[in-house]
Amino acid sequence: MSGVDLGMPTFPDAAHRAVRDAQLRHNLGRATSTIRNKRAAVVDELDDWEQLRASGAAIKAHTLSRLDTYLERFESAVTAAGGTVHWARDAAEANRIVTELVRETGETEAVKVKSMATQEIGLNEALASAGISAWETDLAELIVQLDEDRPSHILVPAIHRNRSEIREIFRREMSGSGAPAPADLTDDPVQLAEAARHHLREKFLRANVAISGANFAVAETGSLVVVESEGNGRMCLTMPDNLISVVGIEKLVPSWRDLEVFLQLLPRSSTGERMNPYTSVLSGVTEEDGPSNFHVVLLDNGRSEALADEVGSQALRCIRCSACLNVCPVYERAGGHAYGSVYPGPIGAVLTPQLYGVESEDTASLPYASTLCGACYDVCPVAIEIPELLVHLRHRTTRERKGWFDRLTGTAMRGLGWVFGDSKRLGRAQRIASLGGRLFGRRGIGRLPWPMSRWTDARDAPAPASESFRQWWERNRTGSGDER
């Protein structure tokens, strides 16, 4: 796939603004610490958590290694169960397929259950341009949609909003698209949930088309599995007569036996629960029970190219639990919007550049949005080596983007390699650095003029020591002053 401009500021620019928003940092810090603690508690209950984690990684790796076989098996099973499978190479093709399917029903609106894949391809915007209204029914997605905002977290898209802000959004925006919020609405969670339920109910009752994603797709039976906490997913999958599901091709698992592993890993890693409140399974069409028209759009959109990358392909094991976001110090301070993608946080920093390419400035900056502390790997339920992937993508970005700054950096690194390759050259460089240290004193190296400001703007560097360890050793232990 060619490079795609996400139309957003680069991560450094967006993060620079986000870290100055004290309210955002407070909201994120409180929410992520709550989820993080819940996850740790329920994970500690299982003695075999590491074995489950290894099993999840192995199943995903096996499935991806034989993805063509399992995709064909899934298509055959869906067709045999009365459904129809469509193949979409990219976002434009997927949007065209879904738009045509909705038009064939004669409807001009649809209800949606939270779907990262449809957000990835910009489906709501594509449907709107065709005169079709798509109503989000997940509470957090509803908040984001009413406020014409963007999701900032995989699991909790409105995590950057607190209760008071949500109350104001409901009061201000609900009447423009349906049942209004009560005039005396407070920021009590029960009242907020009731207002959303009342607003959405009329849309559920009149909807004839539903659009969903899927957490998993079981190849052996052609089943789609949707796990959620509010019941809106079950209503979307069962009430309308027409169901269209947009599913990334990496969501497949071979069998129900394999699915059992992920139904233990996902709720504990995502919401810190032992099991999801609602687990809905749709296996084709059944007369007078659920939708009579069932379509699955299998979405590639860069996944095949990611799969061809021996190191990068492990990002496709992701089950969208968002555990890596909740432990990431960079995400907790910068927030999800800074990543400019529907996939924020550490997994977004490795997934987005692979789906969209690293040619554009915004995607190329994402692999650097990490301290490489490794906390993301420690909590990943399918053991994705995110730090390794970040380094791999940084190398790829440097190799494929040969701008003047990259060439300058390369020249500087080769120069450093030449210095470090000889003890005498290194000794002379250390003596020169020591002189610089006396010049800087204890102030350290601050912001240097352009173009070196591109390096020093994001890094603190102490002033060189007035005496190197090598000089100290020679002075105190050898007394010779000779360089070794």
Short mmCIF file of C-alpha atoms in Angstrom, two decimals:
data_model
loop_
_atom_site.label_atom_id
_atom_site.label_comp_id
_atom_site.label_asym_id
_atom_site.label_seq_id
_atom_site.Cartn_x
_atom_site.Cartn_y
_atom_site.Cartn_z
CA MET A 1 0.00 0.00 0.00
CA SER A 2 1.26 3.45 -0.80
CA GLY A 3 1.79 6.00 1.91
CA VAL A 4 -1.36 7.64 3.17
CA ASP A 5 -1.53 11.05 4.77
CA LEU A 6 -3.84 10.72 7.76
CA GLY A 7 -4.48 14.42 7.62
CA MET A 8 -3.34 14.93 11.22
CA PRO A 9 -0.38 16.70 12.84
CA THR A 10 2.65 14.49 13.42
CA PHE A 11 2.85 12.81 16.82
CA PRO A 12 5.52 15.19 18.23
CA ASP A 13 3.45 18.26 17.35
CA ALA A 14 0.16 16.81 18.62
CA ALA A 15 1.73 15.41 21.79
CA HIS A 16 3.43 18.72 22.52
CA ARG A 17 0.01 20.39 22.67
CA ALA A 18 -1.68 17.51 24.51
CA VAL A 19 0.74 17.41 27.45
CA ARG A 20 -0.16 21.02 28.27
CA ASP A 21 -3.83 20.02 28.78
CA ALA A 22 -4.01 19.39 32.53
CA GLN A 23 -7.65 18.24 32.39
CA LEU A 24 -6.81 15.66 29.72
CA ARG A 25 -3.90 14.28 31.75
CA HIS A 26 -6.12 14.09 34.84
CA ASN A 27 -8.90 12.24 32.98
CA LEU A 28 -6.46 9.80 31.38
CA GLY A 29 -4.46 9.17 34.53
CA ARG A 30 -7.53 8.37 36.58
CA ALA A 31 -9.15 6.12 33.96
CA THR A 32 -6.07 4.15 32.94
CA SER A 33 -4.96 3.55 36.53
CA THR A 34 -8.43 2.20 37.39
CA ILE A 35 -8.46 -0.22 34.45
CA ARG A 36 -4.82 -1.16 35.05
CA ASN A 37 -5.47 -2.13 38.66
CA LYS A 38 -8.59 -4.15 37.77
CA ARG A 39 -6.67 -6.05 35.12
CA ALA A 40 -3.79 -6.86 37.46
CA ALA A 41 -6.21 -8.22 40.08
CA VAL A 42 -8.06 -10.64 37.77
CA VAL A 43 -4.91 -11.77 35.98
CA ASP A 44 -3.32 -12.67 39.32
CA GLU A 45 -6.24 -15.04 39.97
CA LEU A 46 -5.05 -17.41 37.23
CA ASP A 47 -2.06 -19.63 37.91
CA ASP A 48 -1.85 -20.53 34.22
CA TRP A 49 -2.00 -16.99 32.83
CA GLU A 50 1.41 -17.26 31.15
CA GLN A 51 0.42 -20.58 29.59
CA LEU A 52 -2.81 -19.01 28.30
CA ARG A 53 -0.81 -16.12 26.94
CA ALA A 54 1.58 -18.47 25.14
CA SER A 55 -1.36 -20.45 23.75
CA GLY A 56 -3.01 -17.29 22.42
CA ALA A 57 0.21 -16.22 20.72
CA ALA A 58 0.73 -19.68 19.21
CA ILE A 59 -2.85 -19.94 17.89
CA LYS A 60 -2.66 -16.51 16.30
CA ALA A 61 0.76 -17.21 14.77
CA HIS A 62 -0.47 -20.51 13.34
CA THR A 63 -3.63 -18.93 11.92
CA LEU A 64 -1.68 -16.12 10.25
CA SER A 65 0.76 -18.63 8.75
CA ARG A 66 -2.17 -20.40 7.03
CA LEU A 67 -4.50 -17.45 6.66
CA ASP A 68 -5.44 -18.16 3.05
CA THR A 69 -6.67 -21.63 4.00
CA TYR A 70 -8.72 -20.44 6.96
CA LEU A 71 -10.23 -17.53 5.02
CA GLU A 72 -11.50 -19.89 2.33
CA ARG A 73 -12.82 -22.25 5.01
CA PHE A 74 -14.62 -19.35 6.69
CA GLU A 75 -16.17 -18.20 3.40
CA SER A 76 -17.45 -21.70 2.64
CA ALA A 77 -19.00 -22.01 6.11
CA VAL A 78 -20.72 -18.60 5.93
CA THR A 79 -22.12 -19.38 2.48
CA ALA A 80 -23.38 -22.77 3.63
CA ALA A 81 -25.14 -21.06 6.55
CA GLY A 82 -27.02 -18.66 4.27
CA GLY A 83 -24.70 -15.65 4.43
CA THR A 84 -22.67 -13.85 1.78
CA VAL A 85 -18.96 -13.01 1.94
CA HIS A 86 -17.49 -10.00 0.16
CA TRP A 87 -13.77 -9.31 -0.24
CA ALA A 88 -12.43 -5.76 0.10
CA ARG A 89 -8.84 -4.93 -0.83
CA ASP A 90 -8.90 -1.45 0.69
CA ALA A 91 -11.05 1.13 2.45
CA ALA A 92 -12.61 2.51 -0.73
CA GLU A 93 -13.74 -0.93 -1.86
CA ALA A 94 -15.15 -1.81 1.56
CA ASN A 95 -17.07 1.47 1.79
CA ARG A 96 -18.49 0.97 -1.71
CA ILE A 97 -19.67 -2.56 -0.86
CA VAL A 98 -21.36 -1.53 2.38
CA THR A 99 -23.00 1.53 0.80
CA GLU A 100 -24.43 -0.58 -2.02
CA LEU A 101 -25.72 -3.19 0.41
CA VAL A 102 -27.52 -0.54 2.48
CA ARG A 103 -28.98 1.04 -0.66
CA GLU A 104 -30.33 -2.32 -1.79
CA THR A 105 -32.47 -2.41 1.34
CA GLY A 106 -34.03 0.97 0.52
CA GLU A 107 -33.06 2.29 3.98
CA THR A 108 -31.33 5.58 4.72
CA GLU A 109 -30.08 4.82 8.22
CA ALA A 110 -28.35 2.06 10.13
CA VAL A 111 -27.41 1.29 13.72
CA LYS A 112 -23.82 0.35 14.49
CA VAL A 113 -22.07 -1.54 17.20
CA LYS A 114 -18.53 -0.44 17.97
CA SER A 115 -16.23 -1.52 15.18
CA MET A 116 -12.58 -0.53 14.84
CA ALA A 117 -12.55 -1.76 11.24
CA THR A 118 -15.34 0.61 10.16
CA GLN A 119 -13.58 3.48 11.91
CA GLU A 120 -10.35 2.52 10.17
CA ILE A 121 -11.97 2.84 6.73
CA GLY A 122 -14.05 5.94 7.53
CA LEU A 123 -17.34 4.16 6.90
CA ASN A 124 -19.57 6.69 8.69
CA GLU A 125 -18.26 9.50 6.51
CA ALA A 126 -18.67 7.41 3.34
CA LEU A 127 -22.27 6.54 4.26
CA ALA A 128 -23.04 10.17 5.11
CA SER A 129 -21.84 11.27 1.69
CA ALA A 130 -24.30 8.75 0.21
CA GLY A 131 -27.19 10.15 2.29
CA ILE A 132 -27.16 7.31 4.83
CA SER A 133 -27.06 8.03 8.59
CA ALA A 134 -25.10 5.59 10.74
CA TRP A 135 -25.89 5.77 14.47
CA GLU A 136 -23.29 4.58 16.95
CA THR A 137 -24.90 2.59 19.79
CA ASP A 138 -21.91 1.95 22.04
CA LEU A 139 -22.13 4.52 24.86
CA ALA A 140 -18.61 5.85 24.42
CA GLU A 141 -18.95 5.92 20.64
CA LEU A 142 -22.26 7.77 21.02
CA ILE A 143 -20.50 10.44 23.11
CA VAL A 144 -17.79 10.80 20.48
CA GLN A 145 -20.29 10.96 17.62
CA LEU A 146 -22.57 13.51 19.30
CA ASP A 147 -19.59 15.77 19.99
CA GLU A 148 -18.19 15.30 16.45
CA ASP A 149 -15.03 14.18 18.19
CA ARG A 150 -12.59 11.34 17.49
CA PRO A 151 -12.01 8.17 19.55
CA SER A 152 -8.95 8.35 21.80
CA HIS A 153 -8.82 4.80 23.18
CA ILE A 154 -9.49 1.39 21.65
CA LEU A 155 -11.76 0.14 24.42
CA VAL A 156 -13.01 3.43 25.90
CA PRO A 157 -13.18 5.84 22.95
CA ALA A 158 -14.33 8.75 25.17
CA ILE A 159 -11.75 8.16 27.91
CA HIS A 160 -10.60 11.77 27.52
CA ARG A 161 -14.00 13.02 28.75
CA ASN A 162 -15.14 13.16 32.35
CA ARG A 163 -18.74 12.89 33.56
CA SER A 164 -19.41 16.63 33.63
CA GLU A 165 -18.21 17.01 30.06
CA ILE A 166 -20.40 14.09 28.95
CA ARG A 167 -23.45 15.65 30.64
CA GLU A 168 -22.89 18.88 28.69
CA ILE A 169 -22.50 16.99 25.42
CA PHE A 170 -25.78 15.13 26.03
CA ARG A 171 -27.61 18.33 26.93
CA ARG A 172 -26.25 20.18 23.94
CA GLU A 173 -26.34 17.58 21.17
CA MET A 174 -28.92 14.83 21.76
CA SER A 175 -31.93 16.81 20.60
CA GLY A 176 -30.30 17.31 17.20
CA SER A 177 -30.45 13.61 16.33
CA GLY A 178 -33.30 12.12 18.33
CA ALA A 179 -34.69 12.01 21.85
CA PRO A 180 -33.26 14.92 23.89
CA ALA A 181 -31.50 14.61 27.23
CA PRO A 182 -33.65 15.33 30.32
CA ALA A 183 -33.57 18.98 31.32
CA ASP A 184 -32.49 18.07 34.87
CA LEU A 185 -29.75 15.64 33.77
CA THR A 186 -26.86 15.45 36.24
CA ASP A 187 -23.43 13.84 35.91
CA ASP A 188 -24.54 10.77 37.88
CA PRO A 189 -23.46 7.69 35.82
CA VAL A 190 -26.89 6.07 36.22
CA GLN A 191 -28.64 9.15 34.85
CA LEU A 192 -26.17 9.48 31.98
CA ALA A 193 -26.64 5.83 31.02
CA GLU A 194 -30.43 6.18 31.19
CA ALA A 195 -30.34 9.25 28.92
CA ALA A 196 -28.26 7.34 26.37
CA ARG A 197 -30.58 4.31 26.60
CA HIS A 198 -33.65 6.50 25.99
CA HIS A 199 -31.94 8.26 23.07
CA LEU A 200 -30.90 5.00 21.39
CA ARG A 201 -34.03 2.96 22.00
CA GLU A 202 -36.07 4.58 19.22
CA LYS A 203 -33.21 4.00 16.78
CA PHE A 204 -33.00 0.30 17.71
CA LEU A 205 -36.77 -0.15 17.32
CA ARG A 206 -37.00 1.35 13.83
CA ALA A 207 -33.66 0.14 12.42
CA ASN A 208 -33.79 -2.34 9.57
CA VAL A 209 -30.03 -2.36 8.93
CA ALA A 210 -27.22 -2.99 11.41
CA ILE A 211 -23.50 -2.69 10.84
CA SER A 212 -21.03 -4.45 13.10
CA GLY A 213 -17.47 -5.59 13.39
CA ALA A 214 -16.38 -8.75 15.15
CA ASN A 215 -13.88 -9.64 17.83
CA PHE A 216 -13.35 -13.07 16.35
CA ALA A 217 -14.43 -15.05 13.29
CA VAL A 218 -14.48 -18.84 13.67
CA ALA A 219 -13.41 -20.54 10.45
CA GLU A 220 -14.86 -23.98 11.10
CA THR A 221 -18.48 -22.75 11.39
CA GLY A 222 -18.38 -19.30 9.77
CA SER A 223 -19.44 -17.72 13.06
CA LEU A 224 -18.88 -14.12 14.13
CA VAL A 225 -18.27 -13.41 17.81
CA VAL A 226 -18.94 -9.99 19.35
CA VAL A 227 -18.07 -9.34 23.00
CA GLU A 228 -19.28 -6.19 24.74
CA SER A 229 -20.56 -4.82 28.02
CA GLU A 230 -23.76 -2.92 27.27
CA GLY A 231 -26.07 -5.21 25.30
CA ASN A 232 -26.15 -2.86 22.31
CA GLY A 233 -24.15 -5.34 20.29
CA ARG A 234 -26.66 -8.10 20.86
CA MET A 235 -29.52 -5.79 19.83
CA CYS A 236 -27.68 -4.81 16.64
CA LEU A 237 -26.96 -8.42 15.74
CA THR A 238 -30.47 -9.73 16.38
CA MET A 239 -33.14 -7.04 15.86
CA PRO A 240 -32.64 -5.60 12.32
CA ASP A 241 -33.49 -7.71 9.29
CA ASN A 242 -30.20 -6.90 7.56
CA LEU A 243 -26.76 -7.32 9.13
CA ILE A 244 -23.52 -6.19 7.50
CA SER A 245 -20.30 -7.06 9.34
CA VAL A 246 -16.94 -5.55 8.38
CA VAL A 247 -14.18 -7.81 9.65
CA GLY A 248 -10.42 -7.57 9.30
CA ILE A 249 -8.93 -10.73 7.84
CA GLU A 250 -6.68 -11.15 10.88
CA LYS A 251 -9.67 -11.75 13.18
CA LEU A 252 -9.93 -15.44 12.24
CA VAL A 253 -9.42 -18.31 14.64
CA PRO A 254 -9.53 -21.86 13.29
CA SER A 255 -12.00 -23.47 15.70
CA TRP A 256 -14.20 -23.12 18.78
CA ARG A 257 -11.54 -24.87 20.81
CA ASP A 258 -9.15 -22.03 19.91
CA LEU A 259 -11.77 -19.39 20.69
CA GLU A 260 -11.99 -20.64 24.28
CA VAL A 261 -8.45 -19.36 24.94
CA PHE A 262 -9.25 -15.85 23.74
CA LEU A 263 -12.51 -15.62 25.66
CA GLN A 264 -10.36 -15.93 28.79
CA LEU A 265 -7.60 -13.58 27.65
CA LEU A 266 -9.70 -10.72 26.25
CA PRO A 267 -12.01 -9.70 29.13
CA ARG A 268 -9.25 -9.86 31.74
CA SER A 269 -6.89 -7.81 29.58
CA SER A 270 -9.42 -5.24 28.39
CA THR A 271 -11.98 -4.40 31.10
CA GLY A 272 -10.44 -6.31 34.00
CA GLU A 273 -13.40 -8.71 34.12
CA ARG A 274 -13.44 -12.51 34.36
CA MET A 275 -15.82 -12.68 31.41
CA ASN A 276 -17.64 -10.20 29.21
CA PRO A 277 -21.26 -9.44 30.19
CA TYR A 278 -22.44 -10.09 26.62
CA THR A 279 -20.90 -12.59 24.21
CA SER A 280 -22.98 -12.79 21.03
CA VAL A 281 -22.42 -15.40 18.32
CA LEU A 282 -23.98 -15.22 14.87
CA SER A 283 -23.72 -18.30 12.67
CA GLY A 284 -25.54 -17.59 9.43
CA VAL A 285 -29.26 -17.11 8.84
CA THR A 286 -32.04 -18.82 10.78
CA GLU A 287 -35.68 -18.46 9.74
CA GLU A 288 -37.66 -16.08 12.00
CA ASP A 289 -34.69 -15.66 14.33
CA GLY A 290 -32.31 -12.75 13.78
CA PRO A 291 -31.40 -11.11 10.46
CA SER A 292 -32.61 -12.73 7.24
CA ASN A 293 -29.83 -11.09 5.20
CA PHE A 294 -26.30 -11.55 6.49
CA HIS A 295 -23.22 -10.13 4.78
CA VAL A 296 -19.59 -10.29 5.85
CA VAL A 297 -17.07 -7.90 4.29
CA LEU A 298 -13.55 -9.31 4.78
CA LEU A 299 -11.19 -6.35 4.90
CA ASP A 300 -7.54 -6.40 3.84
CA ASN A 301 -6.53 -2.71 3.72
CA GLY A 302 -2.80 -3.25 4.15
CA ARG A 303 -2.93 -6.42 6.23
CA SER A 304 -1.49 -8.63 3.49
CA GLU A 305 1.57 -6.39 3.23
CA ALA A 306 1.96 -6.41 7.01
CA LEU A 307 1.69 -10.20 6.95
CA ALA A 308 4.58 -10.36 4.48
CA ASP A 309 6.88 -8.63 6.98
CA GLU A 310 8.53 -11.39 9.01
CA VAL A 311 8.91 -9.19 12.10
CA GLY A 312 6.00 -6.80 11.63
CA SER A 313 3.38 -9.49 11.04
CA GLN A 314 3.13 -10.25 14.76
CA ALA A 315 1.17 -6.99 15.15
CA LEU A 316 -1.71 -8.79 13.40
CA ARG A 317 -2.02 -11.03 16.46
CA CYS A 318 -3.58 -8.08 18.34
CA ILE A 319 -7.04 -8.77 19.80
CA ARG A 320 -7.73 -5.05 20.52
CA CYS A 321 -7.79 -5.41 24.31
CA SER A 322 -5.99 -2.04 24.83
CA ALA A 323 -3.96 -3.32 27.80
CA CYS A 324 -0.83 -1.81 26.24
CA LEU A 325 -2.44 1.65 26.20
CA ASN A 326 -3.27 1.51 29.89
CA VAL A 327 0.33 0.90 30.96
CA CYS A 328 2.07 3.17 28.47
CA PRO A 329 3.61 6.32 30.04
CA VAL A 330 3.58 8.08 26.67
CA TYR A 331 -0.11 7.37 26.04
CA GLU A 332 -1.06 8.43 29.57
CA ARG A 333 0.45 11.87 29.01
CA ALA A 334 -0.19 12.48 25.32
CA GLY A 335 -3.61 10.85 24.96
CA GLY A 336 -5.03 8.97 21.99
CA HIS A 337 -5.70 11.89 19.65
CA ALA A 338 -1.98 12.61 19.38
CA TYR A 339 -1.50 9.38 17.41
CA GLY A 340 -3.80 10.65 14.63
CA SER A 341 -5.16 7.17 14.06
CA VAL A 342 -8.08 5.03 15.14
CA TYR A 343 -5.41 2.77 16.68
CA PRO A 344 -3.63 4.81 19.39
CA GLY A 345 -1.05 3.78 21.97
CA PRO A 346 1.80 1.29 21.53
CA ILE A 347 -0.14 -1.10 19.30
CA GLY A 348 -1.24 1.82 17.13
CA ALA A 349 2.37 2.97 16.86
CA VAL A 350 3.25 -0.36 15.23
CA LEU A 351 -0.02 -1.17 13.44
CA THR A 352 -0.78 2.16 11.74
CA PRO A 353 2.58 2.52 9.93
CA GLN A 354 2.19 -1.03 8.62
CA LEU A 355 -1.35 -0.49 7.37
CA TYR A 356 -0.70 2.90 5.80
CA GLY A 357 3.04 2.84 5.04
CA VAL A 358 5.81 5.03 6.46
CA GLU A 359 6.15 7.40 3.53
CA SER A 360 4.11 10.19 5.12
CA GLU A 361 5.45 12.28 8.00
CA ASP A 362 2.55 11.47 10.35
CA THR A 363 2.81 7.67 10.14
CA ALA A 364 6.63 7.73 10.12
CA SER A 365 6.68 9.58 13.45
CA LEU A 366 4.60 6.96 15.30
CA PRO A 367 7.32 4.31 15.94
CA TYR A 368 9.17 6.97 17.92
CA ALA A 369 6.19 7.53 20.25
CA SER A 370 7.61 5.21 22.89
CA THR A 371 10.22 5.04 25.64
CA LEU A 372 10.83 1.35 24.82
CA CYS A 373 10.25 0.54 28.49
CA GLY A 374 8.65 -2.80 27.59
CA ALA A 375 5.53 -2.49 29.77
CA CYS A 376 3.36 -3.00 26.67
CA TYR A 377 4.92 -6.43 26.04
CA ASP A 378 4.55 -7.45 29.67
CA VAL A 379 0.75 -7.02 29.59
CA CYS A 380 0.03 -8.09 26.01
CA PRO A 381 -2.22 -11.19 26.19
CA VAL A 382 -0.81 -12.56 22.93
CA ALA A 383 2.83 -11.64 23.70
CA ILE A 384 3.41 -9.21 20.84
CA GLU A 385 6.99 -7.94 21.05
CA ILE A 386 5.95 -4.31 20.64
CA PRO A 387 9.36 -2.82 21.61
CA GLU A 388 11.04 -5.06 19.03
CA LEU A 389 8.48 -3.95 16.44
CA LEU A 390 9.02 -0.29 17.27
CA VAL A 391 12.77 -0.63 16.70
CA HIS A 392 12.12 -2.60 13.51
CA LEU A 393 9.83 0.14 12.17
CA ARG A 394 12.28 2.87 13.16
CA HIS A 395 14.90 1.05 11.09
CA ARG A 396 12.46 0.70 8.19
CA THR A 397 11.50 4.36 8.43
CA THR A 398 15.15 5.44 8.34
CA ARG A 399 15.87 3.11 5.42
CA GLU A 400 12.87 4.14 3.30
CA ARG A 401 12.81 7.84 4.12
CA LYS A 402 16.13 9.30 3.03
CA GLY A 403 15.54 12.98 3.74
CA TRP A 404 18.38 15.40 4.37
CA PHE A 405 18.04 15.05 8.15
CA ASP A 406 18.21 11.25 7.89
CA ARG A 407 21.34 11.52 5.74
CA LEU A 408 22.84 13.97 8.23
CA THR A 409 22.03 11.61 11.10
CA GLY A 410 23.55 8.70 9.19
CA THR A 411 26.74 10.66 8.58
CA ALA A 412 26.92 11.60 12.27
CA MET A 413 26.44 7.96 13.33
CA ARG A 414 29.17 6.78 10.96
CA GLY A 415 31.44 9.43 12.46
CA LEU A 416 30.67 8.21 15.95
CA GLY A 417 31.37 4.67 14.84
CA TRP A 418 34.77 5.76 13.55
CA VAL A 419 35.58 7.44 16.89
CA PHE A 420 34.38 4.51 19.02
CA GLY A 421 36.31 2.06 16.86
CA ASP A 422 39.72 3.17 18.16
CA SER A 423 40.74 3.70 21.79
CA LYS A 424 43.10 6.59 21.01
CA ARG A 425 40.47 8.42 18.99
CA LEU A 426 37.94 7.81 21.77
CA GLY A 427 40.39 9.13 24.38
CA ARG A 428 40.98 12.33 22.43
CA ALA A 429 37.22 12.80 21.94
CA GLN A 430 36.66 12.36 25.69
CA ARG A 431 39.26 15.01 26.53
CA ILE A 432 37.55 17.43 24.13
CA ALA A 433 34.17 16.57 25.68
CA SER A 434 35.62 17.20 29.15
CA LEU A 435 36.58 20.70 28.09
CA GLY A 436 33.00 21.16 26.90
CA GLY A 437 31.77 19.91 30.26
CA ARG A 438 33.73 22.60 32.08
CA LEU A 439 32.20 25.14 29.69
CA PHE A 440 28.61 23.97 30.30
CA GLY A 441 29.09 23.47 34.05
CA ARG A 442 26.02 21.77 35.54
CA ARG A 443 23.52 23.35 33.18
CA GLY A 444 23.55 20.54 30.68
CA ILE A 445 23.08 20.88 26.96
CA GLY A 446 19.91 22.86 26.30
CA ARG A 447 18.20 23.64 23.05
CA LEU A 448 20.66 23.86 20.16
CA PRO A 449 20.04 25.97 17.04
CA TRP A 450 18.32 24.47 13.99
CA PRO A 451 18.86 21.89 12.57
CA MET A 452 20.23 20.27 15.77
CA SER A 453 17.08 21.50 17.53
CA ARG A 454 15.28 18.54 15.91
CA TRP A 455 17.40 16.37 18.20
CA THR A 456 17.54 18.50 21.35
CA ASP A 457 13.84 19.53 21.36
CA ALA A 458 12.86 16.05 22.50
CA ARG A 459 15.91 15.07 24.52
CA ASP A 460 17.67 16.23 27.65
CA ALA A 461 21.42 15.74 27.60
CA PRO A 462 23.67 16.28 30.64
CA ALA A 463 26.85 18.25 30.21
CA PRO A 464 29.89 16.01 29.56
CA ALA A 465 31.73 15.11 32.77
CA SER A 466 34.79 17.22 33.47
CA GLU A 467 36.71 13.97 33.75
CA SER A 468 35.87 10.71 32.01
CA PHE A 469 35.93 7.37 33.79
CA ARG A 470 38.90 6.38 31.66
CA GLN A 471 40.85 9.47 32.84
CA TRP A 472 39.85 8.87 36.45
CA TRP A 473 41.02 5.25 36.26
CA GLU A 474 44.32 6.17 34.74
CA ARG A 475 44.89 8.87 37.34
CA ASN A 476 43.93 6.77 40.38
CA ARG A 477 44.79 3.19 39.48
CA THR A 478 47.64 3.22 36.99
CA GLY A 479 49.33 6.52 37.71
CA SER A 480 50.82 6.37 34.25
CA GLY A 481 48.36 8.55 32.40
CA ASP A 482 48.84 6.20 29.42
CA GLU A 483 45.76 5.39 27.36
CA ARG A 484 44.88 1.72 27.23
#
